[in-house]
Amino acid sequence: MLRIKSLHLKDFGAFKGEQAFDLPDGEGVTVFYGENMRGKTTLLNAFRFALFGKIIGRGRRPVSFHDMINWEARSEGARSFEVQLNLTYAGADYRLIRTCRPKGSASTPIGHNDYVADYYLERGGHILSPQQAAVEIEQILPEQIARFFLFDGELLQEYEDLLHGDTDMGPKISQAIERILGLPTLTKSRESLKAALDKAEERVAVAAQGDQKTREFGNQLQSLVEEREVLTGDLFRHEKDLEILRGRKVAIEDDMRRRERMASLLDKRDRLAGEVTTLEGVVQQKKDDITKAMSPAWSAILRPQLTAAVAAHRTREADLQSAVTRAQVLHSLAEGHDASCPTCLQSVSSDAQAKIRALLPDVGVGSPDADQRELGSVRRRLDALENQLALANPDALRVLWSDLEARRREVYSKTAEIEEIGKQLTGDAEDELKGLRREYDSVVRQIAALEDGVKATTEKLATNANYRDTIQKRLDKLAGGQMESERRRRDLASRLHDLFKDSVDVYRDQLRHRVEADASRYFKQLTTEQDYEGLRINDSYGLTIMHRDGSDIPIRSAGAEHVVALSLVAALQNNAQLRGPIVIDSPFGRLDGGHRSKIVEVLPDMADQIILLVYEEELPPARAREALKGRLRAEWALERQSARHTELVKR
Amino acid sequence: MPDEPQASRDATVADTIERVRLEQFPDVDRDLMLEILRLHAGGIVADNASRLVDEAIAKRAAEMI
């Protein structure tokens, strides 16, 4: 395991003169606080410079050595800078010193090319030869995998390329991941064994050709070996092409999966837009209804009087109706022939009819006609009063308002959903989806053709192997000592090659599953979104966020990308063959408070030694102390002395 | 953090290839397999690795007589 003991700087960037810091022996986090432009990124670069002689600026661009000499020191005559890294690895103490100075030919250096960076490496106090030093540094921390140990937010963002097969960076990161996970040990072994196997088979043929008894078979075997080499070359090319095409196919599939979700989002957006249009019509209708209802709203203040008037009119209506009915009955009894009483059904005599006629009122007030006219008048007034009373009903108005508000809320909600979908849609999704499908069909056809070619070549190789085997068996019957030993050698090389070949497939598959499981576990601890179920890994180690309903999250924010990348880095550290410190520059820039807290808590589990370069607003010291507790090993401040001079001060 | 048992963490390259050897290639010599792994440790291949592999195979083949 690699551990950093201390770092010493001399006129490196903002760090004027000689400055240094030690890292505590125990496991945990050391935090360096510094405001912008105080030198946090320079500290990260100090590690890069010491190990690899490189300094990287924004946009992954190399920084000129000329600009890295402390400005104040340079104005005082300094012409060089130096970084010394003291570390332990595999039980040995190392001291790595890299110095940048002007080339002998550059009397007045003005640019990067006027400088040279030399280094030497001590192990246990002994200086190693340049060749040995290069080998040791490659073992201690290969530059290819440095991205997993020394990184910033910008570097974390690059991991998204693992999801896209058409980027240059994706395959490079995939190779770096396999490197840190230890796969090259197997793949390089397999390649060496293939070379050994080919040589062994050639030796068998040559040995056979050297003997009179076996020469004929030896010649045939030699021809078959040569044919095998041609076929193997073809197969190698086809398989390489196939690997590229399959990678492309996987990338297109990933892309299509994301875009198919886009298509469903487009459908949803269109449906919602239709619903919003309908709702807006309903809202307008409701507004018109309310406008109409508002006109007689003033009469609500007369509602008690109106109610009393309606009641009085109803009473009068009942009285009049009763009088009119009584008069009609009396008339029918007085004037009718063979009249009978409507109550007792007995016949009414002439005398009785005469008495009834006498009771009937004359024309005028109280007469049946007058009552009938008044009844009609009372009913007309009653209708008018009831209409006015209905219009003056404030409850009905409240219902209309409430309904309008409900519809408006529905419009707002659907509009917000449309806007949210709009954020997830980019470009001409439909055309891009069609283009992808065309490309996918083309790639599938090319793969099929190549697979046919591979199959045919493999069959030829199998036939070739059968012939070689047959000849070998015949040779075995004839061969003497030399042939026997060469054959044993070939058989052993063949078995070893098959063993390593199978192991590469098993190990790669195993690694992907382990990285996926660990990254998912870290991700669930780091994310604040409860609906996310975990991460799914592709063949290139790209990670897709999975929703708990099983669907993929096609587009993710820069913050989410950050969290996914940190989950991957943590999973790789967990499974790495090489363990070492992590130096992170401003890791929280794109994250909210919830994510920051979670990440700080998880950081100490990612590596034994963590160096965190932050500004105080990004991670307030109180929050760091509370979250890290005993795992906070030390705190340093990057204190401003001047615009061109920062001092490292232990807190 | 990940509380997966340490045992599964130890499934290193050597563990994996040893498992494949035991299951499918029990006739292959374990020491020779480990020697080849060692020659390619960390994915770093020395210039003479091919020769050393060849020699290791030859030596083991000679011992099989």
XYZ file of C-alpha atoms in Angstrom:
716
model
C 0.000 0.000 0.000
C 1.160 3.507 -0.856
C 1.182 6.085 1.958
C 2.307 9.690 1.807
C 4.454 10.834 4.702
C 5.158 14.419 3.719
C 5.311 16.860 0.852
C 7.958 19.586 0.522
C 7.641 22.494 -1.860
C 10.135 25.064 -3.025
C 8.924 28.080 -5.010
C 6.152 25.919 -6.472
C 3.260 28.091 -7.680
C 1.821 30.193 -4.895
C 4.080 28.533 -2.315
C 7.081 30.805 -1.994
C 10.324 29.559 -0.525
C 10.513 26.196 1.233
C 7.298 24.909 2.744
C 6.167 21.466 3.827
C 3.484 19.462 5.530
C 3.472 16.038 7.166
C 0.575 13.634 7.078
C -0.330 11.806 10.312
C 0.430 8.092 10.494
C -3.119 6.955 11.236
C -6.008 6.482 8.858
C -8.260 9.445 8.216
C -8.742 12.760 6.507
C -6.448 15.769 6.398
C -8.223 18.937 5.321
C -6.569 21.930 3.679
C -8.694 25.078 3.730
C -7.995 27.805 1.246
C -9.998 30.458 -0.520
C -9.982 30.733 -4.290
C -6.561 31.468 -5.803
C -4.715 30.468 -2.637
C -3.215 27.308 -4.174
C -5.470 24.279 -3.567
C -5.215 23.105 -7.166
C -1.485 23.855 -7.029
C -1.158 21.435 -4.112
C -2.941 18.740 -6.141
C -0.551 19.501 -8.982
C 2.417 19.232 -6.627
C 1.631 15.519 -6.235
C 1.237 15.148 -10.015
C 4.474 16.962 -10.666
C 6.436 14.904 -8.151
C 5.135 11.586 -9.488
C 4.791 12.219 -13.218
C 6.456 15.552 -13.969
C 3.167 17.020 -15.177
C 1.076 20.008 -14.160
C -2.517 20.189 -15.363
C -4.702 23.277 -15.568
C -8.330 23.904 -16.387
C -9.687 21.928 -19.338
C -6.995 19.283 -18.721
C -4.464 21.489 -20.454
C -0.825 21.246 -19.394
C 0.512 24.253 -17.496
C 3.767 25.820 -18.577
C 6.656 25.178 -16.169
C 7.677 28.790 -16.733
C 4.446 29.931 -15.060
C 4.843 27.611 -12.074
C 7.857 29.319 -10.506
C 6.613 31.450 -7.652
C 6.275 34.951 -9.094
C 7.701 36.780 -6.105
C 10.639 34.367 -5.876
C 11.267 34.748 -9.595
C 11.358 38.519 -9.263
C 13.934 37.958 -6.525
C 16.072 35.801 -8.822
C 14.698 32.249 -8.455
C 14.882 30.217 -11.664
C 13.653 26.808 -10.525
C 11.069 25.031 -8.443
C 11.081 21.675 -6.687
C 8.712 19.182 -5.086
C 9.813 16.427 -2.745
C 7.467 13.591 -1.870
C 8.253 11.253 1.010
C 6.265 8.058 0.973
C 6.173 4.431 1.970
C 5.334 1.569 -0.355
C 5.494 -2.164 0.218
C 7.312 -1.633 3.512
C 10.058 0.578 2.065
C 10.660 4.308 2.545
C 10.937 6.353 -0.623
C 11.989 9.921 -1.289
C 11.078 11.311 -4.691
C 12.541 14.683 -5.622
C 11.679 16.406 -8.871
C 13.266 19.684 -9.809
C 12.374 21.951 -12.691
C 15.145 24.252 -13.897
C 16.080 26.083 -17.103
C 17.834 24.062 -19.763
C 21.524 24.798 -20.059
C 20.928 26.425 -23.429
C 18.229 28.786 -22.162
C 20.021 31.748 -20.647
C 16.787 33.683 -20.315
C 13.923 31.186 -20.119
C 10.654 32.531 -21.450
C 8.472 29.467 -21.972
C 7.775 25.845 -21.076
C 10.257 24.424 -23.551
C 13.097 26.348 -21.926
C 12.831 24.135 -18.824
C 13.680 20.570 -17.944
C 12.324 18.554 -15.021
C 14.728 15.999 -13.537
C 14.028 13.624 -10.738
C 15.671 11.071 -8.598
C 14.251 8.415 -6.357
C 15.696 7.080 -3.130
C 14.638 3.792 -1.606
C 15.732 3.198 1.952
C 18.249 6.033 1.614
C 19.827 4.634 -1.591
C 19.482 6.466 -4.878
C 18.071 4.240 -7.617
C 19.298 4.233 -11.197
C 17.070 6.166 -13.643
C 15.801 2.908 -15.171
C 15.084 1.348 -11.785
C 13.470 4.573 -10.567
C 11.135 4.608 -13.586
C 10.123 0.995 -12.947
C 9.547 1.656 -9.229
C 7.416 4.764 -9.845
C 5.377 2.805 -12.382
C 4.790 0.202 -9.684
C 4.108 2.683 -6.882
C 1.514 4.673 -8.827
C 1.154 4.135 -12.575
C 0.239 7.375 -14.305
C -2.549 5.587 -16.152
C -4.479 5.120 -12.910
C -3.502 8.384 -11.204
C -6.953 9.731 -11.974
C -8.387 7.520 -9.236
C -6.057 9.004 -6.618
C -5.552 12.621 -7.649
C -8.670 14.293 -8.923
C -10.966 17.291 -8.967
C -14.535 17.962 -10.039
C -13.526 18.369 -13.670
C -11.907 14.950 -13.768
C -14.931 13.384 -12.077
C -17.097 14.769 -14.866
C -15.185 12.712 -17.437
C -16.565 9.438 -16.111
C -19.776 10.127 -18.016
C -17.773 9.243 -21.148
C -17.833 5.629 -19.986
C -21.482 5.605 -21.009
C -20.713 6.763 -24.523
C -18.829 4.476 -26.897
C -18.035 7.264 -29.333
C -15.680 9.243 -27.114
C -11.897 9.049 -27.064
C -11.796 9.327 -23.298
C -14.208 6.465 -22.519
C -11.976 3.601 -23.702
C -8.957 5.184 -21.992
C -10.795 5.348 -18.688
C -12.020 1.767 -19.166
C -8.420 0.633 -19.652
C -7.358 2.591 -16.582
C -10.124 0.928 -14.579
C -8.998 -2.535 -15.691
C -5.472 -1.516 -14.834
C -6.309 -0.505 -11.274
C -8.365 -3.662 -10.874
C -5.420 -5.810 -11.883
C -6.693 -7.289 -15.145
C -3.502 -6.601 -17.152
C -1.671 -9.158 -15.025
C -3.837 -11.799 -16.655
C -4.094 -10.325 -20.152
C -0.323 -9.765 -20.440
C 0.302 -13.289 -19.155
C -2.108 -14.650 -21.761
C -0.294 -12.761 -24.528
C 3.106 -14.056 -23.392
C 1.763 -17.598 -23.304
C 0.323 -17.315 -26.799
C 3.732 -16.288 -28.059
C 5.304 -19.192 -26.132
C 2.760 -21.627 -27.601
C 3.425 -20.507 -31.159
C 7.161 -20.855 -30.635
C 6.722 -24.316 -29.094
C 4.697 -25.521 -32.093
C 7.302 -24.213 -34.488
C 9.996 -26.021 -32.539
C 8.069 -29.277 -32.812
C 7.902 -28.875 -36.571
C 11.580 -27.976 -36.848
C 12.595 -30.932 -34.681
C 10.552 -33.232 -36.907
C 12.135 -31.822 -40.056
C 15.577 -32.562 -38.673
C 15.087 -36.312 -38.648
C 14.983 -38.525 -41.748
C 12.116 -40.614 -40.334
C 9.903 -37.688 -39.505
C 10.914 -35.157 -42.155
C 7.811 -35.612 -44.291
C 5.538 -35.129 -41.315
C 7.745 -32.270 -40.149
C 7.300 -30.511 -43.483
C 3.535 -30.964 -43.335
C 3.490 -29.725 -39.775
C 5.556 -26.686 -40.714
C 3.097 -25.857 -43.501
C 0.214 -26.185 -41.094
C 1.984 -23.961 -38.544
C 2.469 -21.324 -41.233
C -1.181 -21.609 -42.259
C -2.177 -21.339 -38.620
C -0.194 -18.130 -38.290
C -2.008 -16.608 -41.248
C -5.384 -17.753 -39.926
C -4.541 -16.550 -36.418
C -3.608 -13.165 -37.835
C -6.955 -13.004 -39.656
C -8.793 -14.086 -36.551
C -6.990 -11.496 -34.440
C -7.974 -8.724 -36.847
C -11.562 -9.907 -37.068
C -11.854 -10.187 -33.311
C -10.389 -6.752 -32.823
C -12.884 -5.323 -35.315
C -15.630 -7.283 -33.614
C -14.630 -5.917 -30.224
C -14.854 -2.382 -31.568
C -18.203 -3.045 -33.231
C -19.621 -4.761 -30.180
C -18.522 -1.851 -28.060
C -20.264 0.439 -30.507
C -23.385 -1.745 -30.417
C -23.481 -1.589 -26.630
C -23.044 2.170 -26.716
C -25.848 2.532 -29.277
C -28.074 0.308 -27.182
C -27.397 2.481 -24.154
C -28.043 5.572 -26.234
C -31.235 4.118 -27.684
C -32.465 3.115 -24.258
C -31.964 6.651 -23.093
C -33.599 8.064 -26.209
C -36.531 5.668 -26.064
C -37.265 7.152 -22.720
C -36.957 10.499 -24.499
C -39.612 9.335 -26.970
C -41.929 8.407 -24.137
C -41.219 11.778 -22.553
C -42.113 13.475 -25.846
C -45.444 11.596 -25.940
C -46.155 12.548 -22.367
C -45.310 16.179 -23.041
C -47.690 16.289 -26.052
C -50.491 14.660 -24.059
C -50.033 17.117 -21.216
C -50.001 20.045 -23.659
C -53.386 18.882 -25.048
C -54.809 18.599 -21.554
C -53.561 22.080 -20.705
C -55.295 23.533 -23.800
C -58.600 21.888 -22.811
C -58.222 23.072 -19.233
C -57.514 26.617 -20.365
C -60.842 26.553 -22.265
C -62.612 25.357 -19.124
C -60.918 28.081 -17.082
C -62.144 30.731 -19.540
C -65.696 29.359 -19.325
C -65.505 29.470 -15.524
C -64.293 33.053 -15.667
C -67.286 34.012 -17.857
C -69.653 32.298 -15.425
C -68.132 34.194 -12.540
C -68.380 37.509 -14.419
C -72.084 36.862 -14.976
C -72.573 35.808 -11.387
C -70.809 38.888 -10.119
C -73.285 41.380 -11.790
C -76.185 40.806 -9.385
C -73.851 40.110 -6.505
C -74.860 43.461 -4.927
C -78.291 42.008 -4.186
C -76.771 39.666 -1.644
C -77.178 42.476 0.891
C -81.012 42.324 0.335
C -81.053 38.569 0.799
C -82.852 38.650 4.250
C -85.571 40.967 2.904
C -85.959 38.909 -0.238
C -86.271 35.732 1.817
C -89.011 37.352 3.980
C -90.853 38.624 0.875
C -90.771 35.161 -0.703
C -92.194 33.643 2.506
C -94.990 36.235 2.656
C -95.858 35.684 -1.001
C -95.936 31.914 -0.511
C -98.443 32.365 2.339
C -100.568 34.675 0.233
C -100.358 32.270 -2.697
C -101.614 29.424 -0.485
C -104.515 31.526 0.838
C -105.574 32.618 -2.625
C -105.289 29.116 -4.023
C -107.519 27.880 -1.229
C -110.142 30.649 -1.847
C -110.168 30.019 -5.575
C -110.634 26.279 -5.095
C -113.499 26.837 -2.565
C -115.263 29.208 -4.939
C -114.963 26.741 -7.818
C -116.518 23.958 -5.688
C -119.374 26.178 -4.521
C -120.114 27.251 -8.093
C -120.260 23.703 -9.293
C -122.670 22.782 -6.421
C -124.852 25.841 -6.953
C -125.154 25.615 -10.727
C -124.863 21.961 -11.470
C -127.644 19.463 -12.337
C -127.893 16.392 -10.085
C -125.052 17.913 -8.130
C -123.535 15.872 -5.337
C -121.341 16.860 -2.400
C -117.636 16.163 -3.183
C -117.094 15.189 0.522
C -120.108 12.983 1.439
C -121.202 12.235 -2.151
C -124.897 12.879 -1.258
C -127.158 14.650 -3.750
C -127.599 18.355 -3.215
C -131.252 19.419 -3.131
C -132.669 22.513 -4.867
C -133.058 24.267 -1.531
C -129.541 23.646 -0.614
C -128.423 24.905 -4.017
C -130.373 28.118 -3.428
C -128.695 28.650 -0.082
C -125.287 28.046 -1.681
C -126.033 30.636 -4.402
C -126.913 33.102 -1.673
C -123.508 32.533 -0.088
C -121.631 33.185 -3.310
C -119.951 36.630 -3.404
C -120.858 39.147 -6.085
C -118.462 40.402 -8.713
C -115.735 42.581 -7.166
C -113.307 42.202 -4.323
C -113.373 38.650 -2.905
C -115.089 37.352 -5.997
C -113.573 34.222 -7.629
C -112.376 36.220 -10.614
C -110.586 38.780 -8.434
C -108.921 36.016 -6.405
C -107.844 34.278 -9.604
C -106.253 37.488 -10.925
C -104.461 38.186 -7.644
C -103.173 34.590 -7.530
C -101.583 35.049 -10.960
C -100.016 38.314 -9.873
C -98.659 36.825 -6.634
C -97.100 33.923 -8.569
C -95.363 36.264 -11.028
C -93.893 38.301 -8.157
C -92.847 35.080 -6.429
C -90.954 33.872 -9.548
C -89.168 37.215 -9.819
C -88.269 37.199 -6.118
C -86.944 33.608 -6.274
C -84.803 34.375 -9.350
C -83.338 37.362 -7.586
C -82.738 35.258 -4.485
C -80.869 32.585 -6.552
C -78.655 35.210 -8.198
C -77.912 36.757 -4.819
C -76.610 33.372 -3.458
C -72.957 33.885 -2.266
C -72.451 30.113 -1.793
C -72.966 29.518 -5.511
C -70.342 32.177 -6.263
C -67.920 30.564 -3.845
C -68.369 27.205 -5.584
C -67.611 28.833 -8.940
C -64.421 30.481 -7.577
C -63.284 27.297 -5.923
C -63.820 25.359 -9.148
C -61.878 27.983 -11.116
C -58.961 27.814 -8.681
C -58.897 24.013 -8.866
C -58.718 24.134 -12.670
C -55.995 26.766 -12.550
C -53.945 24.636 -10.160
C -54.339 21.751 -12.561
C -53.050 23.952 -15.405
C -50.051 25.087 -13.308
C -49.234 21.527 -12.303
C -49.347 20.193 -15.861
C -47.411 23.188 -17.205
C -44.697 22.623 -14.598
C -44.540 18.963 -15.616
C -44.176 20.003 -19.269
C -41.318 22.348 -18.328
C -39.617 19.582 -16.349
C -39.866 17.242 -19.331
C -38.552 20.037 -21.560
C -35.395 20.197 -19.455
C -34.769 16.515 -20.107
C -35.289 16.775 -23.849
C -32.402 17.852 -26.000
C -32.108 18.390 -29.730
C -34.286 16.695 -32.241
C -34.866 13.534 -30.238
C -37.018 11.794 -32.832
C -34.596 12.275 -35.748
C -31.672 11.271 -33.584
C -33.510 8.121 -32.509
C -34.156 7.166 -36.148
C -30.492 7.832 -37.023
C -29.385 5.663 -34.138
C -31.640 2.819 -35.241
C -30.166 2.977 -38.751
C -26.647 2.933 -37.355
C -27.576 0.100 -35.030
C -28.878 -2.004 -37.947
C -25.667 -1.316 -39.857
C -23.485 -2.292 -36.896
C -25.531 -5.463 -36.340
C -25.061 -6.422 -40.029
C -21.304 -5.782 -39.818
C -21.082 -7.837 -36.633
C -23.000 -10.685 -38.281
C -20.631 -10.618 -41.291
C -17.571 -10.545 -39.064
C -18.954 -13.309 -36.864
C -19.417 -15.430 -39.989
C -15.812 -14.646 -40.898
C -14.622 -15.510 -37.400
C -16.640 -18.714 -37.471
C -15.175 -19.724 -40.826
C -11.637 -18.879 -39.705
C -12.158 -20.687 -36.415
C -13.366 -23.761 -38.319
C -10.294 -23.587 -40.530
C -8.131 -23.270 -37.450
C -9.908 -26.242 -35.893
C -9.317 -28.242 -39.059
C -5.719 -27.040 -39.033
C -5.406 -28.116 -35.391
C -6.905 -31.520 -36.201
C -4.406 -32.030 -39.002
C -1.595 -30.918 -36.732
C -2.844 -33.217 -34.024
C -3.048 -36.139 -36.441
C 0.456 -35.472 -37.677
C 1.639 -35.049 -34.123
C 0.214 -38.442 -33.192
C 1.991 -40.045 -36.108
C 5.148 -38.213 -35.117
C 4.737 -39.456 -31.547
C 4.984 -43.032 -32.807
C 8.143 -42.228 -34.697
C 9.727 -39.531 -32.616
C 12.725 -39.854 -30.433
C 13.861 -37.853 -27.373
C 14.042 -34.367 -28.900
C 10.577 -34.572 -30.449
C 9.161 -35.849 -27.197
C 10.495 -32.963 -25.142
C 9.317 -30.359 -27.687
C 5.859 -31.903 -27.712
C 5.630 -31.808 -23.919
C 6.648 -28.191 -23.992
C 3.996 -27.372 -26.554
C 1.271 -29.214 -24.649
C 2.160 -27.436 -21.450
C 2.195 -24.029 -23.144
C -1.157 -24.819 -24.714
C -2.778 -25.771 -21.422
C -1.368 -22.700 -19.705
C -2.619 -20.466 -22.484
C -6.115 -21.927 -22.224
C -6.063 -21.492 -18.454
C -5.131 -17.805 -18.635
C -7.537 -17.187 -21.508
C -10.484 -18.564 -19.542
C -9.359 -16.749 -16.395
C -9.412 -13.358 -18.155
C -13.111 -13.820 -18.970
C -13.969 -15.056 -15.493
C -12.039 -12.294 -13.733
C -13.394 -9.490 -15.930
C -16.957 -10.611 -15.329
C -16.290 -10.926 -11.614
C -14.805 -7.426 -11.472
C -17.752 -5.837 -13.219
C -20.176 -7.414 -10.789
C -18.111 -6.368 -7.779
C -17.673 -2.809 -8.992
C -21.393 -2.548 -9.791
C -22.396 -3.862 -6.360
C -19.975 -1.627 -4.453
C -20.722 1.468 -6.557
C -24.455 0.919 -5.996
C -23.923 0.618 -2.274
C -21.838 3.800 -2.141
C -24.302 5.597 -4.403
C -27.256 4.770 -2.155
C -25.299 6.112 0.781
C -24.263 9.264 -1.037
C -27.468 10.242 -2.814
C -30.308 12.069 -1.134
C -32.843 10.830 -3.718
C -34.729 7.943 -2.166
C -36.316 6.856 -5.462
C -32.949 5.795 -6.860
C -32.398 2.081 -6.522
C -28.728 1.891 -7.468
C -26.373 1.805 -10.441
C -26.085 -0.555 -13.396
C -22.696 -1.122 -15.030
C -22.066 -1.576 -18.745
C -19.185 -3.388 -20.458
C -17.083 -0.221 -20.325
C -17.675 0.267 -16.580
C -20.075 3.141 -17.277
C -22.712 3.494 -14.584
C -26.376 4.288 -15.175
C -28.668 5.389 -12.357
C -31.624 3.069 -11.905
C -34.992 4.260 -10.636
C -36.734 1.968 -8.177
C -39.405 1.257 -10.807
C -36.655 -0.440 -12.816
C -36.223 2.260 -15.463
C -32.994 4.078 -16.226
C -32.488 7.743 -15.451
C -31.438 8.939 -18.921
C -30.114 12.397 -18.136
C -28.419 13.429 -14.964
C -27.299 16.737 -13.628
C -23.669 17.708 -13.096
C -24.213 17.120 -9.382
C -25.629 13.628 -9.956
C -22.721 12.896 -12.306
C -20.402 13.907 -9.511
C -22.047 11.537 -7.043
C -21.987 8.652 -9.556
C -18.305 9.300 -10.294
C -17.424 9.357 -6.597
C -19.339 6.087 -6.157
C -17.299 4.546 -8.982
C -14.003 5.808 -7.581
C -14.925 4.469 -4.146
C -15.893 1.088 -5.635
C -12.625 0.936 -7.576
C -10.634 1.757 -4.446
C -12.499 -1.031 -2.729
C -11.544 -3.552 -5.405
C -8.162 -2.186 -6.459
C -5.020 -4.247 -6.502
C -3.197 -1.050 -5.661
C -4.309 0.928 -2.627
C -3.172 4.432 -1.905
C -4.070 7.918 -0.742
C -6.732 10.048 -2.393
C -6.152 13.750 -2.959
C -9.353 15.604 -3.900
C -9.549 19.219 -4.959
C -12.851 21.051 -4.312
C -15.067 17.991 -4.558
C -18.271 19.692 -3.440
C -18.570 22.533 -5.912
C -21.634 21.156 -7.703
C -23.292 19.533 -4.722
C -25.954 20.711 -2.320
C -25.596 20.653 1.471
C -27.257 17.251 1.864
C -24.887 15.560 -0.571
C -21.853 17.335 0.912
C -22.573 16.022 4.374
C -23.074 12.492 3.122
C -19.872 12.554 1.082
C -17.805 13.882 3.992
C -19.077 11.045 6.150
C -18.238 8.428 3.521
C -14.847 9.831 2.458
C -12.773 8.141 5.190
C -14.030 4.757 3.973
C -12.767 5.345 0.457
C -9.069 5.179 1.346
C -6.801 5.053 4.369
C -5.376 8.481 3.619
C -7.560 11.262 2.284
C -6.337 14.771 1.547
C -9.188 17.176 1.060
C -8.589 20.584 -0.526
C -11.594 22.840 0.095
C -12.663 26.388 0.756
C -14.426 27.006 4.040
C -17.823 27.821 2.550
C -17.679 24.550 0.652
C -17.024 22.604 3.832
C -17.205 24.680 7.003
C -14.643 23.456 9.559
C -17.363 22.868 12.158
C -19.251 20.626 9.772
C -16.070 18.753 8.849
C -15.235 18.164 12.521
C -18.739 17.006 13.320
C -18.993 14.687 10.317
C -15.485 13.236 10.555
C -15.060 13.233 14.320
C -12.017 11.107 15.212
C -11.263 10.447 11.561
C -10.238 14.063 11.004
C -6.487 13.745 11.350
C -5.267 17.300 10.770
C -6.321 20.700 9.499
C -4.175 23.095 7.515
C -4.833 26.550 6.189
C -3.556 28.093 2.975
C -2.977 31.591 4.288
C -2.552 34.580 2.047
C 0.633 36.568 2.471
C 0.191 38.394 -0.807
C -1.486 37.781 -4.148
C 1.585 35.748 -5.138
C 2.504 34.156 -1.858
C 0.613 31.560 0.189
C 1.828 29.966 3.389
C 0.886 26.510 4.668
C -0.163 26.912 8.297
C -1.205 24.063 10.570
C -4.350 24.782 12.588
C -18.962 1.458 4.190
C -19.455 -1.597 2.026
C -19.836 -4.303 4.581
C -19.326 -7.142 2.167
C -17.386 -9.903 3.836
C -13.657 -9.523 3.488
C -13.505 -12.989 1.991
C -15.036 -11.853 -1.267
C -12.701 -8.831 -1.347
C -9.808 -11.260 -1.371
C -10.899 -12.742 -4.653
C -7.786 -11.427 -6.330
C -6.309 -12.315 -9.671
C -4.404 -15.184 -8.089
C -7.476 -16.502 -6.317
C -9.522 -16.356 -9.488
C -7.028 -18.124 -11.705
C -6.412 -20.734 -9.044
C -10.127 -21.449 -8.929
C -10.275 -21.778 -12.725
C -7.206 -24.032 -12.609
C -8.723 -26.328 -10.000
C -12.028 -26.547 -11.840
C -10.854 -26.876 -15.440
C -7.084 -27.341 -15.589
C -6.059 -29.455 -12.566
C -3.193 -30.935 -14.591
C -1.492 -27.521 -14.919
C 1.293 -27.004 -12.400
C 0.307 -24.413 -9.775
C 3.822 -23.102 -9.195
C 4.388 -22.572 -12.896
C 1.089 -20.698 -13.168
C 2.069 -18.448 -10.246
C 5.525 -17.887 -11.731
C 3.950 -16.646 -14.968
C 1.628 -14.402 -12.969
C 4.594 -13.015 -11.062
C 6.394 -12.195 -14.300
C 3.416 -10.021 -15.285
C 2.538 -8.653 -11.849
C 0.772 -5.306 -11.985
C 0.495 -5.611 -15.747
C 4.111 -4.578 -16.067
C 5.949 -6.803 -18.506
C 9.696 -6.856 -18.423
C 11.477 -6.921 -21.786
C 12.631 -10.477 -21.202
C 9.251 -11.733 -19.905
C 8.537 -13.783 -23.054
C 11.901 -15.495 -22.789
C 11.441 -16.148 -19.083
C 7.979 -17.648 -19.712
C 9.415 -19.845 -22.434
C 12.230 -20.976 -20.164
C 9.909 -21.664 -17.240
C 7.720 -23.837 -19.484
C 10.768 -25.664 -20.849
C 12.076 -26.293 -17.337
C 8.750 -27.636 -16.113
C 8.317 -29.751 -19.266
C 11.744 -31.266 -18.666
C 10.798 -32.121 -15.088
C 7.721 -33.986 -16.343
C 9.826 -36.765 -17.878
